[in-house]
Coordinates of N, CA and C in Angstrom, one line a residue:
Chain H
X1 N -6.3 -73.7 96.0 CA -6.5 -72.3 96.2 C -7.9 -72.0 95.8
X2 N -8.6 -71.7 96.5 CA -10.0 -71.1 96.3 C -10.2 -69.9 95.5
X3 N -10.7 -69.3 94.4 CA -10.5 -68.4 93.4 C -12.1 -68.3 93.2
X4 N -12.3 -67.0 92.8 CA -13.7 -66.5 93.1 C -13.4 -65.2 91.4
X5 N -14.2 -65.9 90.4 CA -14.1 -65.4 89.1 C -15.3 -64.8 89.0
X6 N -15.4 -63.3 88.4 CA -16.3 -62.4 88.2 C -16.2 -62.1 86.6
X7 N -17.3 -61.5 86.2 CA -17.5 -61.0 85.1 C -18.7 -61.0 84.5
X8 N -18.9 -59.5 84.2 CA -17.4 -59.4 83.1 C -16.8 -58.0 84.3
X9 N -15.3 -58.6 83.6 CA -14.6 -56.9 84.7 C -14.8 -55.6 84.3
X10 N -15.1 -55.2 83.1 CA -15.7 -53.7 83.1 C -16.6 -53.9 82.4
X11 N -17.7 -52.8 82.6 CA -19.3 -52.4 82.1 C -19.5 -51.6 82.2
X12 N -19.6 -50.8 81.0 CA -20.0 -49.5 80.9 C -21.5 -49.3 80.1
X13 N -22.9 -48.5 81.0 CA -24.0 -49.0 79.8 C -24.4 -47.3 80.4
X14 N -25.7 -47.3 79.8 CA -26.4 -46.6 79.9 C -27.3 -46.0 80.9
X15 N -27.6 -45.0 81.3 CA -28.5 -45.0 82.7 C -29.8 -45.5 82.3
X16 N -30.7 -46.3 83.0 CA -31.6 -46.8 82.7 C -31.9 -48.4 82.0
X17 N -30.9 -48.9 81.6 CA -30.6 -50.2 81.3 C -30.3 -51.0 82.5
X18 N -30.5 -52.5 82.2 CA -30.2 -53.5 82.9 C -28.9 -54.3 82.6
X19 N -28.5 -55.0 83.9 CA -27.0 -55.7 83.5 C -27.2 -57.0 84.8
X20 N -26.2 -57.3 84.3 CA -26.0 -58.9 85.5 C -24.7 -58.8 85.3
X21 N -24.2 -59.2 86.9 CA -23.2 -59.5 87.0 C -23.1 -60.9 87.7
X22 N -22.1 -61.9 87.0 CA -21.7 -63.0 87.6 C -20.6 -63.0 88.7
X23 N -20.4 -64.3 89.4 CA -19.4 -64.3 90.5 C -19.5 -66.4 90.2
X24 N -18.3 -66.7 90.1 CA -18.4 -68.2 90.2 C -17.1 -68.4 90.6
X25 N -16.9 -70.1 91.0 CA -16.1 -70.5 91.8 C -15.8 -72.4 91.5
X26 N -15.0 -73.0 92.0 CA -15.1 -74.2 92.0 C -15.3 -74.7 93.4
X27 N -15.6 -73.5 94.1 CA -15.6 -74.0 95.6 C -16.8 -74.0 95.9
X28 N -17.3 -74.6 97.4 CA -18.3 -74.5 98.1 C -17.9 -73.2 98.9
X29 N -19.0 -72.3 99.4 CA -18.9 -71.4 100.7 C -19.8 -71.9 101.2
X30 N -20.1 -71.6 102.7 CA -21.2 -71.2 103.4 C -21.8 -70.3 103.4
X31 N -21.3 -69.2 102.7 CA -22.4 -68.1 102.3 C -21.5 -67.0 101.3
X32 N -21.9 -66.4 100.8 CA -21.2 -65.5 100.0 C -22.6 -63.6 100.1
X33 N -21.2 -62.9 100.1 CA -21.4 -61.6 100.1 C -21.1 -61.1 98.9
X34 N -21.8 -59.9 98.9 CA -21.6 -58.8 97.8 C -21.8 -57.4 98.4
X35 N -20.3 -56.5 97.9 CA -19.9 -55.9 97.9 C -19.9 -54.6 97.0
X36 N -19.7 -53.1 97.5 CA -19.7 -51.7 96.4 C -18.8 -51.2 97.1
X37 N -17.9 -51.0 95.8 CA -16.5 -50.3 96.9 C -16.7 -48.8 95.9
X38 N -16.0 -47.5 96.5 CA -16.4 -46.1 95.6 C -14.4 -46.2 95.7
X39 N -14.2 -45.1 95.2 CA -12.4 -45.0 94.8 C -12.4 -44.3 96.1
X40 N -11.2 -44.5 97.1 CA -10.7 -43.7 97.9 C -11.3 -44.6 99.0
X41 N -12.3 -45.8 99.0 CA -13.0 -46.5 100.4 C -12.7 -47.7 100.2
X42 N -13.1 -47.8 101.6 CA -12.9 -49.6 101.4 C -14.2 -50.1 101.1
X43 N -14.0 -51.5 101.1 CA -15.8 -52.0 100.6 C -17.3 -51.7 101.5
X44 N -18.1 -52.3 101.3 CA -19.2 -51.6 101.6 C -20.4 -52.6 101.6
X45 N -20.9 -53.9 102.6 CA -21.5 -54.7 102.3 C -23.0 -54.6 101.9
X46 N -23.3 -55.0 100.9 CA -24.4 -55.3 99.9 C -25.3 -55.7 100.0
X47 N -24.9 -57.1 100.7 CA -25.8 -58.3 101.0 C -25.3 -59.5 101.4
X48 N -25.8 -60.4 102.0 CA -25.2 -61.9 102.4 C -26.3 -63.0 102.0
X49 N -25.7 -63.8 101.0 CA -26.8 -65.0 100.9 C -26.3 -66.1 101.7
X50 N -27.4 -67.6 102.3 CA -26.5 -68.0 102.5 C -27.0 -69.5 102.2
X51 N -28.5 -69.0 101.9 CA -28.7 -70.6 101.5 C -28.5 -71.3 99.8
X52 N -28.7 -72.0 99.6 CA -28.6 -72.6 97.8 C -29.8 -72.3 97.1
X53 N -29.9 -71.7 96.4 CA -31.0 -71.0 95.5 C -31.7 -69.8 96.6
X54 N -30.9 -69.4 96.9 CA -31.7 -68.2 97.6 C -31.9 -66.5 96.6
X55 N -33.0 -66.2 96.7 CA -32.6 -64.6 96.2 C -33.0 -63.5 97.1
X56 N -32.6 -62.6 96.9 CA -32.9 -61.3 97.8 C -32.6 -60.1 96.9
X57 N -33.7 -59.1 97.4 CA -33.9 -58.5 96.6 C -33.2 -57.1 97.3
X58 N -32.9 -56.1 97.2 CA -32.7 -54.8 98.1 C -32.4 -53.2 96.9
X59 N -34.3 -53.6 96.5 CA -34.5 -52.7 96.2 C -34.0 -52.4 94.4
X60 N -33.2 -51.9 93.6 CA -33.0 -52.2 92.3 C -32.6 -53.3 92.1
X61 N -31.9 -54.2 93.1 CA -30.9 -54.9 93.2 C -31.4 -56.3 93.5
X62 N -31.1 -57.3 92.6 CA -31.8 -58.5 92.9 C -30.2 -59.5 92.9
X63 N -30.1 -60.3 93.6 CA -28.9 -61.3 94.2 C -29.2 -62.4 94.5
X64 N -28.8 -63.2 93.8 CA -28.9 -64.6 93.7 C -27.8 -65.4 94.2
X65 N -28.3 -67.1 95.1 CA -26.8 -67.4 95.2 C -27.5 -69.0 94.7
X66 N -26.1 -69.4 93.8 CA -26.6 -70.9 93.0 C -27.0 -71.9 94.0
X67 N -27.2 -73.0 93.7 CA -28.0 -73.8 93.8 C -27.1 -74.5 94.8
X68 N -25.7 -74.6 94.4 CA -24.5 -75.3 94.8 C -23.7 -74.7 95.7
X69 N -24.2 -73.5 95.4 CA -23.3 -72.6 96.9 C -21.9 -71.9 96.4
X70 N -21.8 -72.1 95.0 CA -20.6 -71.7 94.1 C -20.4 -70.7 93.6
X71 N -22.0 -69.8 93.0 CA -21.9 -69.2 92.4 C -23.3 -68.2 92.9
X72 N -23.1 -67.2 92.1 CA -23.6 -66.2 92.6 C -24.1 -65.0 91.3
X73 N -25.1 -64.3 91.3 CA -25.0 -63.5 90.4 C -25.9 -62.3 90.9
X74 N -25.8 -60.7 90.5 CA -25.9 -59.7 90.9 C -27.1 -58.9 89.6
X75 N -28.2 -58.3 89.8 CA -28.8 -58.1 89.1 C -29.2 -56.7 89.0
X76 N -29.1 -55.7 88.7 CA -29.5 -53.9 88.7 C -30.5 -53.3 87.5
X77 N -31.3 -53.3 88.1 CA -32.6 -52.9 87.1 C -32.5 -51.7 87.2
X78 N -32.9 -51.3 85.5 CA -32.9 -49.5 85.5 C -31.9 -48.9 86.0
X79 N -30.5 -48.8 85.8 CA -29.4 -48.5 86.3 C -29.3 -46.9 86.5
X80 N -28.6 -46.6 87.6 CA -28.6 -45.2 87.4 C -27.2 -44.3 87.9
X81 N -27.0 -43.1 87.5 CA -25.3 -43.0 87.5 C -24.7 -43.2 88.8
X82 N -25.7 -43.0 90.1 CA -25.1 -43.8 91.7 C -24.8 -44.7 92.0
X83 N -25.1 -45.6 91.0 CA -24.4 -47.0 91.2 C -23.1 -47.2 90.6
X84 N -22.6 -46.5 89.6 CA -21.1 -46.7 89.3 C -20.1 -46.7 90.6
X85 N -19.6 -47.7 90.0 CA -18.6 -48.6 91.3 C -18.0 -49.8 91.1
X86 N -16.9 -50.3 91.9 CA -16.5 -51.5 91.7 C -17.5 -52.8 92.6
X87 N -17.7 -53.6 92.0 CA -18.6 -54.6 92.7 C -17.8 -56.0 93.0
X88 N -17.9 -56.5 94.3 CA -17.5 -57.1 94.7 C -18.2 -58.4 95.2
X89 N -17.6 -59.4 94.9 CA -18.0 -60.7 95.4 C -17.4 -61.4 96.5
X90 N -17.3 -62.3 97.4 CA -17.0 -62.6 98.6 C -17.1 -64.0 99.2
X91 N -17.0 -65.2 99.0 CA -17.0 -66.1 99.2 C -16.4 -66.7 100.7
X92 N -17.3 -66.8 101.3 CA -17.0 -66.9 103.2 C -17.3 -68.5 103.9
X93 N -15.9 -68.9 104.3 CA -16.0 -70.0 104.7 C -15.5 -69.8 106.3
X94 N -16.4 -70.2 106.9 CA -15.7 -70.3 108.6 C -15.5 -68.5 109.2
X95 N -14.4 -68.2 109.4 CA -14.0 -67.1 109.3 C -13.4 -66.1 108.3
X96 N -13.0 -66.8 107.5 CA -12.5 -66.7 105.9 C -13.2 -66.2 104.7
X97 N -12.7 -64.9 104.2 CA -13.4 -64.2 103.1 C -12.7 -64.1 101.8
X98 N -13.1 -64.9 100.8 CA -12.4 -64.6 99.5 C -12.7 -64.0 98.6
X99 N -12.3 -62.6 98.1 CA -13.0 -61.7 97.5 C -12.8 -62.1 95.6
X100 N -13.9 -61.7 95.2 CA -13.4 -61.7 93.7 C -12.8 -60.7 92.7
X101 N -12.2 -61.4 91.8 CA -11.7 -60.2 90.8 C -12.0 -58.9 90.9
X102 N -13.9 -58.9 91.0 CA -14.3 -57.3 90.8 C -14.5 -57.0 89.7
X103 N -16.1 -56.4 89.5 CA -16.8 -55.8 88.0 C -16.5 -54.3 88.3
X104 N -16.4 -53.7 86.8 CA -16.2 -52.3 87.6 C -17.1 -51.5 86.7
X105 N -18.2 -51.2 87.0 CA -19.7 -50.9 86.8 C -19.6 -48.8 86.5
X106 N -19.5 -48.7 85.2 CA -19.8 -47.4 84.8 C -21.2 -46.9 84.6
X107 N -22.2 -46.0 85.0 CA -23.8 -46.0 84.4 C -23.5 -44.4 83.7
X108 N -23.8 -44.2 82.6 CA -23.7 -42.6 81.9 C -25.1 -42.5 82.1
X109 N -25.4 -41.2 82.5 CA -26.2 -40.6 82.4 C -26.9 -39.9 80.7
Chain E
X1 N -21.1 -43.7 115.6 CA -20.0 -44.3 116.0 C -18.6 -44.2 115.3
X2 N -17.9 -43.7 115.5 CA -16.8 -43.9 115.0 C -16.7 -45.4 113.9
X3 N -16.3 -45.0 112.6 CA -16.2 -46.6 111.8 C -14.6 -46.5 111.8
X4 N -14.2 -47.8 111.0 CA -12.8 -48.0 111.2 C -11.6 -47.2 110.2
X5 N -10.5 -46.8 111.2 CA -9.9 -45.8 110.8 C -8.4 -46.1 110.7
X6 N -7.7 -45.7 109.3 CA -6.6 -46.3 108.9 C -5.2 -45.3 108.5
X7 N -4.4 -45.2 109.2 CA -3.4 -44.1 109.3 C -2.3 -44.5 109.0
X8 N -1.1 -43.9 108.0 CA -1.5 -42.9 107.2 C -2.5 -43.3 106.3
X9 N -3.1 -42.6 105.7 CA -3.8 -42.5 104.1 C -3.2 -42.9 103.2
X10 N -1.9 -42.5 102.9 CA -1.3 -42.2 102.0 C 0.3 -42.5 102.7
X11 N 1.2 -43.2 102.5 CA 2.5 -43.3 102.2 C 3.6 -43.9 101.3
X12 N 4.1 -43.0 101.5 CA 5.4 -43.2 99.8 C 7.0 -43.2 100.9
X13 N 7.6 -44.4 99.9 CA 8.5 -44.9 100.8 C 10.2 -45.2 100.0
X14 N 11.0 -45.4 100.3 CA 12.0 -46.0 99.1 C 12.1 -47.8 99.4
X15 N 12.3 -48.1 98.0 CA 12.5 -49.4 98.3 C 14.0 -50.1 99.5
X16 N 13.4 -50.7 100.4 CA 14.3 -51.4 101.4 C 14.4 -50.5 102.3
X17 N 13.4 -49.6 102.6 CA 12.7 -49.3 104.2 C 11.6 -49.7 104.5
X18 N 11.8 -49.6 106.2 CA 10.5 -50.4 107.0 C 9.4 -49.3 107.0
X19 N 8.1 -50.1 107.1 CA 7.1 -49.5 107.2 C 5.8 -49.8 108.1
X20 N 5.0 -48.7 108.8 CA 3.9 -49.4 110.0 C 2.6 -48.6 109.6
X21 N 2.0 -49.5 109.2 CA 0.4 -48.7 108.7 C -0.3 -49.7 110.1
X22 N -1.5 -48.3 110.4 CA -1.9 -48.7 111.9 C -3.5 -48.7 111.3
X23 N -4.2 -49.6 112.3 CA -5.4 -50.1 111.6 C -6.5 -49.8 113.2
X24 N -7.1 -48.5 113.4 CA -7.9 -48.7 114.9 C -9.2 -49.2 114.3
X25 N -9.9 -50.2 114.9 CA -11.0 -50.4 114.5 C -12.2 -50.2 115.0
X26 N -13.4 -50.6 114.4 CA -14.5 -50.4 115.6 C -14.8 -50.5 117.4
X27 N -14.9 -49.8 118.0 CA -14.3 -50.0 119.8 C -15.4 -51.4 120.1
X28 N -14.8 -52.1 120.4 CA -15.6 -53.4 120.8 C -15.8 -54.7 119.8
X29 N -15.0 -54.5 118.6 CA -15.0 -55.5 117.9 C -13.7 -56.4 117.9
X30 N -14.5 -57.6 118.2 CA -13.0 -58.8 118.6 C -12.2 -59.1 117.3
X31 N -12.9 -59.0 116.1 CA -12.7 -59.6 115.1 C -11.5 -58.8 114.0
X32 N -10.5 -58.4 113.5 CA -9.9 -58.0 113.0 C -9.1 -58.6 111.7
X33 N -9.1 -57.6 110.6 CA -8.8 -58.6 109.6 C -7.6 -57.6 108.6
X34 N -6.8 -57.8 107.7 CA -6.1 -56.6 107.1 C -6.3 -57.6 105.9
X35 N -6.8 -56.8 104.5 CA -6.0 -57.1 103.1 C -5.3 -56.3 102.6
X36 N -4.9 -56.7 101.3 CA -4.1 -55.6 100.2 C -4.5 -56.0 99.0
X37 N -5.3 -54.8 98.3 CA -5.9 -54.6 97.1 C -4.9 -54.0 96.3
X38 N -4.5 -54.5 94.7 CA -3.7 -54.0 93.6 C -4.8 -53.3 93.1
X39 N -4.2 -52.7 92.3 CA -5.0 -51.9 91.1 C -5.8 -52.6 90.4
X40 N -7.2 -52.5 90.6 CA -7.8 -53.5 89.4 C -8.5 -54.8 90.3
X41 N -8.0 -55.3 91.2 CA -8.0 -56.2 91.5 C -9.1 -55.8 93.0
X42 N -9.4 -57.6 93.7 CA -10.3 -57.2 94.8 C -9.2 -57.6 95.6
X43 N -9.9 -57.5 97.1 CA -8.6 -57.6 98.5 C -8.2 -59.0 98.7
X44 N -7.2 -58.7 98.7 CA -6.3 -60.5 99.4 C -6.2 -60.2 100.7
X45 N -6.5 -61.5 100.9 CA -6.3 -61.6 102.7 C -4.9 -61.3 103.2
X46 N -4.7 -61.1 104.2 CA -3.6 -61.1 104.6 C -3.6 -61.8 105.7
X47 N -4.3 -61.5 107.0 CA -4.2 -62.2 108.8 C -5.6 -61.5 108.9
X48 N -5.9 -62.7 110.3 CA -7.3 -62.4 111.0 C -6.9 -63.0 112.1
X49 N -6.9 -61.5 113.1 CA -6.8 -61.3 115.2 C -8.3 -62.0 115.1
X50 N -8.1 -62.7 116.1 CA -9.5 -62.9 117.2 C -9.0 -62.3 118.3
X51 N -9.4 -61.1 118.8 CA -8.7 -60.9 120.1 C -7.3 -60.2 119.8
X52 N -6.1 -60.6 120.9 CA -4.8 -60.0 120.4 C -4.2 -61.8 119.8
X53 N -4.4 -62.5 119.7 CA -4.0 -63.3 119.1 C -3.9 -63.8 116.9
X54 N -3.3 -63.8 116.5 CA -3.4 -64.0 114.9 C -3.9 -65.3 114.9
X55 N -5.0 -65.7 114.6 CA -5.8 -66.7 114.6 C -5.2 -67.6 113.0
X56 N -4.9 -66.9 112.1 CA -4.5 -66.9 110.3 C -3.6 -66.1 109.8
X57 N -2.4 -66.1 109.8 CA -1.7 -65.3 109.3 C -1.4 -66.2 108.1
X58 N -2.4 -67.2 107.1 CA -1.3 -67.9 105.9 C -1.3 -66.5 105.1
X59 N -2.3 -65.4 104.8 CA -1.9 -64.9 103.7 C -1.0 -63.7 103.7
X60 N -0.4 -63.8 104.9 CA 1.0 -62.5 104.6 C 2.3 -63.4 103.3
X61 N 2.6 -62.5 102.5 CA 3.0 -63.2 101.4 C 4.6 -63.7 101.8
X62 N 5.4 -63.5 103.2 CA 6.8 -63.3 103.1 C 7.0 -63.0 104.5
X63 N 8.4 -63.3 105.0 CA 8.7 -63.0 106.6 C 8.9 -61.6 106.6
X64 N 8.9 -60.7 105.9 CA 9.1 -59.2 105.9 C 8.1 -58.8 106.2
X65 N 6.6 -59.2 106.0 CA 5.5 -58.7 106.9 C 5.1 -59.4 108.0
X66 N 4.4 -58.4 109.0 CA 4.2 -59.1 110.0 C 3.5 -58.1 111.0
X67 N 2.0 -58.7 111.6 CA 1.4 -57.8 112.0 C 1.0 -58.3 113.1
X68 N 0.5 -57.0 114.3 CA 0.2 -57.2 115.4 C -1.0 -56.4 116.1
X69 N -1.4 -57.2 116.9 CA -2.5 -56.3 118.0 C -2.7 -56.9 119.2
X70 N -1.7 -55.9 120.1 CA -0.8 -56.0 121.4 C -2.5 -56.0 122.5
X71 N -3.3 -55.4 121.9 CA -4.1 -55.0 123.4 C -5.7 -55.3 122.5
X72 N -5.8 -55.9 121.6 CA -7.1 -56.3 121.2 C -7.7 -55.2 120.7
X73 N -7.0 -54.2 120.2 CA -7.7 -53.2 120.0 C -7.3 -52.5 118.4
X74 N -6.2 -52.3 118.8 CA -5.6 -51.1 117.4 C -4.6 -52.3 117.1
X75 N -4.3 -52.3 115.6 CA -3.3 -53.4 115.1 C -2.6 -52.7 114.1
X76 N -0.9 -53.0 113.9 CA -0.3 -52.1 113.3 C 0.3 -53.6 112.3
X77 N 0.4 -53.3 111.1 CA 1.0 -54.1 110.2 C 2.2 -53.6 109.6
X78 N 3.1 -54.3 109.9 CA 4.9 -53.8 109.4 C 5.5 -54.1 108.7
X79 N 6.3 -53.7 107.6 CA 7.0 -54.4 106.7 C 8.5 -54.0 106.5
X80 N 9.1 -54.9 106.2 CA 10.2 -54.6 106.6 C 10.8 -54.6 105.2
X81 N 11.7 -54.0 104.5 CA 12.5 -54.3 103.1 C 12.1 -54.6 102.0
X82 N 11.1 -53.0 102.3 CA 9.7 -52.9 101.5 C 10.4 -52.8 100.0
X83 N 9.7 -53.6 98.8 CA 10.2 -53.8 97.8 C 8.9 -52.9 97.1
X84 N 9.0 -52.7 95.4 CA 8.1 -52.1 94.8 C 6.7 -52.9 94.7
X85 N 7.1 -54.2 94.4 CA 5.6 -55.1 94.5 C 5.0 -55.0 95.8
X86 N 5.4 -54.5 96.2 CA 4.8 -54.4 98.3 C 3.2 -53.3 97.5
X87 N 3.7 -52.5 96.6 CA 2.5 -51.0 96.1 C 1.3 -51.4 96.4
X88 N 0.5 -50.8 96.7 CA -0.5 -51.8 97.0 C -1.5 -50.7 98.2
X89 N -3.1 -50.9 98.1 CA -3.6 -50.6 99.1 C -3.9 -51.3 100.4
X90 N -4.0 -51.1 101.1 CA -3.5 -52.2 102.2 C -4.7 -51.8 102.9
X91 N -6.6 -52.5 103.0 CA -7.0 -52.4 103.8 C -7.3 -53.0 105.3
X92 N -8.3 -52.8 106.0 CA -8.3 -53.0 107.8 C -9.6 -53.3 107.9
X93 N -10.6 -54.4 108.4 CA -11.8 -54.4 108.6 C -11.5 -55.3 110.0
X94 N -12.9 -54.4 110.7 CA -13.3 -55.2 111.9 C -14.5 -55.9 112.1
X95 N -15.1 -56.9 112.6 CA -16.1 -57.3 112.8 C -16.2 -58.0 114.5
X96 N -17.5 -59.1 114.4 CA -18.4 -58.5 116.1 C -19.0 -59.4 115.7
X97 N -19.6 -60.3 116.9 CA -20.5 -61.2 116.8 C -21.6 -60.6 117.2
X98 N -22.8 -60.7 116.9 CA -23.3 -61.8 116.1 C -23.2 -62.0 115.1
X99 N -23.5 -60.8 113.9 CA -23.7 -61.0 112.5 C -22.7 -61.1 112.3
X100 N -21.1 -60.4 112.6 CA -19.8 -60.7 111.9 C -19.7 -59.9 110.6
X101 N -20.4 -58.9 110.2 CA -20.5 -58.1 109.5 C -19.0 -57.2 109.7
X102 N -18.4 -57.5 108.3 CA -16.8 -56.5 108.4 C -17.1 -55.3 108.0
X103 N -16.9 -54.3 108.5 CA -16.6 -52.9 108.2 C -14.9 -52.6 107.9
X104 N -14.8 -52.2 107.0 CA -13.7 -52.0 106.2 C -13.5 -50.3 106.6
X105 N -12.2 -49.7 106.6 CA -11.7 -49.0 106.7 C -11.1 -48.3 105.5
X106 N -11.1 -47.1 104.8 CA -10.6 -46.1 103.7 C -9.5 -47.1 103.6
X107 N -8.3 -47.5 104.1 CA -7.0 -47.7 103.3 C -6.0 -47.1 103.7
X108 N -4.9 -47.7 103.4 CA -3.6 -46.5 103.6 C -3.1 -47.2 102.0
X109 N -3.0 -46.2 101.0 CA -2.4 -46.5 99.6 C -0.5 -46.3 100.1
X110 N 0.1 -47.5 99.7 CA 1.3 -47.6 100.1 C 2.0 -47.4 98.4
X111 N 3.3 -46.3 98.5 CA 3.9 -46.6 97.1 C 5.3 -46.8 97.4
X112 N 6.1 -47.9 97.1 CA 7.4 -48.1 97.2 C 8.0 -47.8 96.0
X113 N 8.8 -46.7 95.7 CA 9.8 -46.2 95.0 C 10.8 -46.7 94.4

């Protein structure tokens, strides 16, 4: 069973602080997504990496995918109260999407 | 454009009745997919239509669910002797070649009583 482990699952910081969020796996994907889900919607795609050590930036938001294709990590500089949300990870093989646990990202103003 | 739309919203049910949450998706996307998100948790797969065909149905949990999409278009997922662990939000994404980018749909929050 392919399992896609996040953390940490809650984070509550400050507006204006930085955070990282992890996404790991024992599996390979061929590419892995990230996800911002709000309450009441469904998810909301983020971004797609797809090569091994790739990063992409979009804007506060810097996204990384490991070296191995396993792992993944989510980066938000200067945080601010719009981004609270659950964040999602996604591990995509073929046609197949495995989502993760889910961080669930508070920013206080 | 219309994005993907998931009816009802909201249903509350007693345990050991059937139930049909309907999933219309983006007009022209072949790709169709349904999860169910718990509380807390991110979406489990459930089935992925290519077309009107179920290309994956391993992650329906049980022969009491069972989903369909008759004309490639709108897909209705049905459960039958709906139990309280069924609770659950049950979302709907479509996607489209080239990029295959899923658009996900609001949800229908299901509560079995």
């Amino acid at each position: 069973t392919q399992l896609l482990e996040q953390s940490p699952q809650f984070l509550s910081i400050q507006e204006g602080e930085n955070l990282t969020v992890y996404c790991n796996s024992s599996s390979v994907f061929s590419s892995l997504q990230w996800y911002r889900q709000e309450p009441g919607e469904g998810p909301v795609l983020l971004v797609t990496v797809v090569t091994g050590g790739e990063v992409k930036k979009l804007k506060r938001l810097t996204f990384q995918f490991g070296d191995a294709r396993k792992d993944s990590s989510l980066h938000i500089t200067a945080a601010q109260p719009g981004d609270t949300g659950l964040y999602l990870c996604a591990g995509v093989s073929t046609y197949k999407y495995i989502f993760g646990t889910g961080t669930r990202l508070k920013v206080l103003a | 454009g219309a994005g993907v739309s998931q009816t009802p919203s909201n249903k509350v049910t007693e345990k050991g009745k059937y139930v049909e949450l309907r999933c219309d998706p983006i007009s022209g996307h072949t790709a169709l997919y349904w999860y169910r998100q718990s509380l807390g948790q991110g979406p489990e797969f459930l089935i992925y239509f290519q077309g009107t065909g179920a290309a994956d149905d391993s992650g329906l949990p049980n022969d009491r669910f069972f989903a369909v999409r008759p004309e490639g278009s709108v897909s209705t997922l049905k459960i039958q002797r709906t139990e309280r662990g069924d609770s659950a939000v049950y979302l709907c994404a479509s996607s489209s070649p080239p990029d295959n980018e899923q658009f996900f749909g609001p949800g229908t929050r299901l509560t079995v009583l």
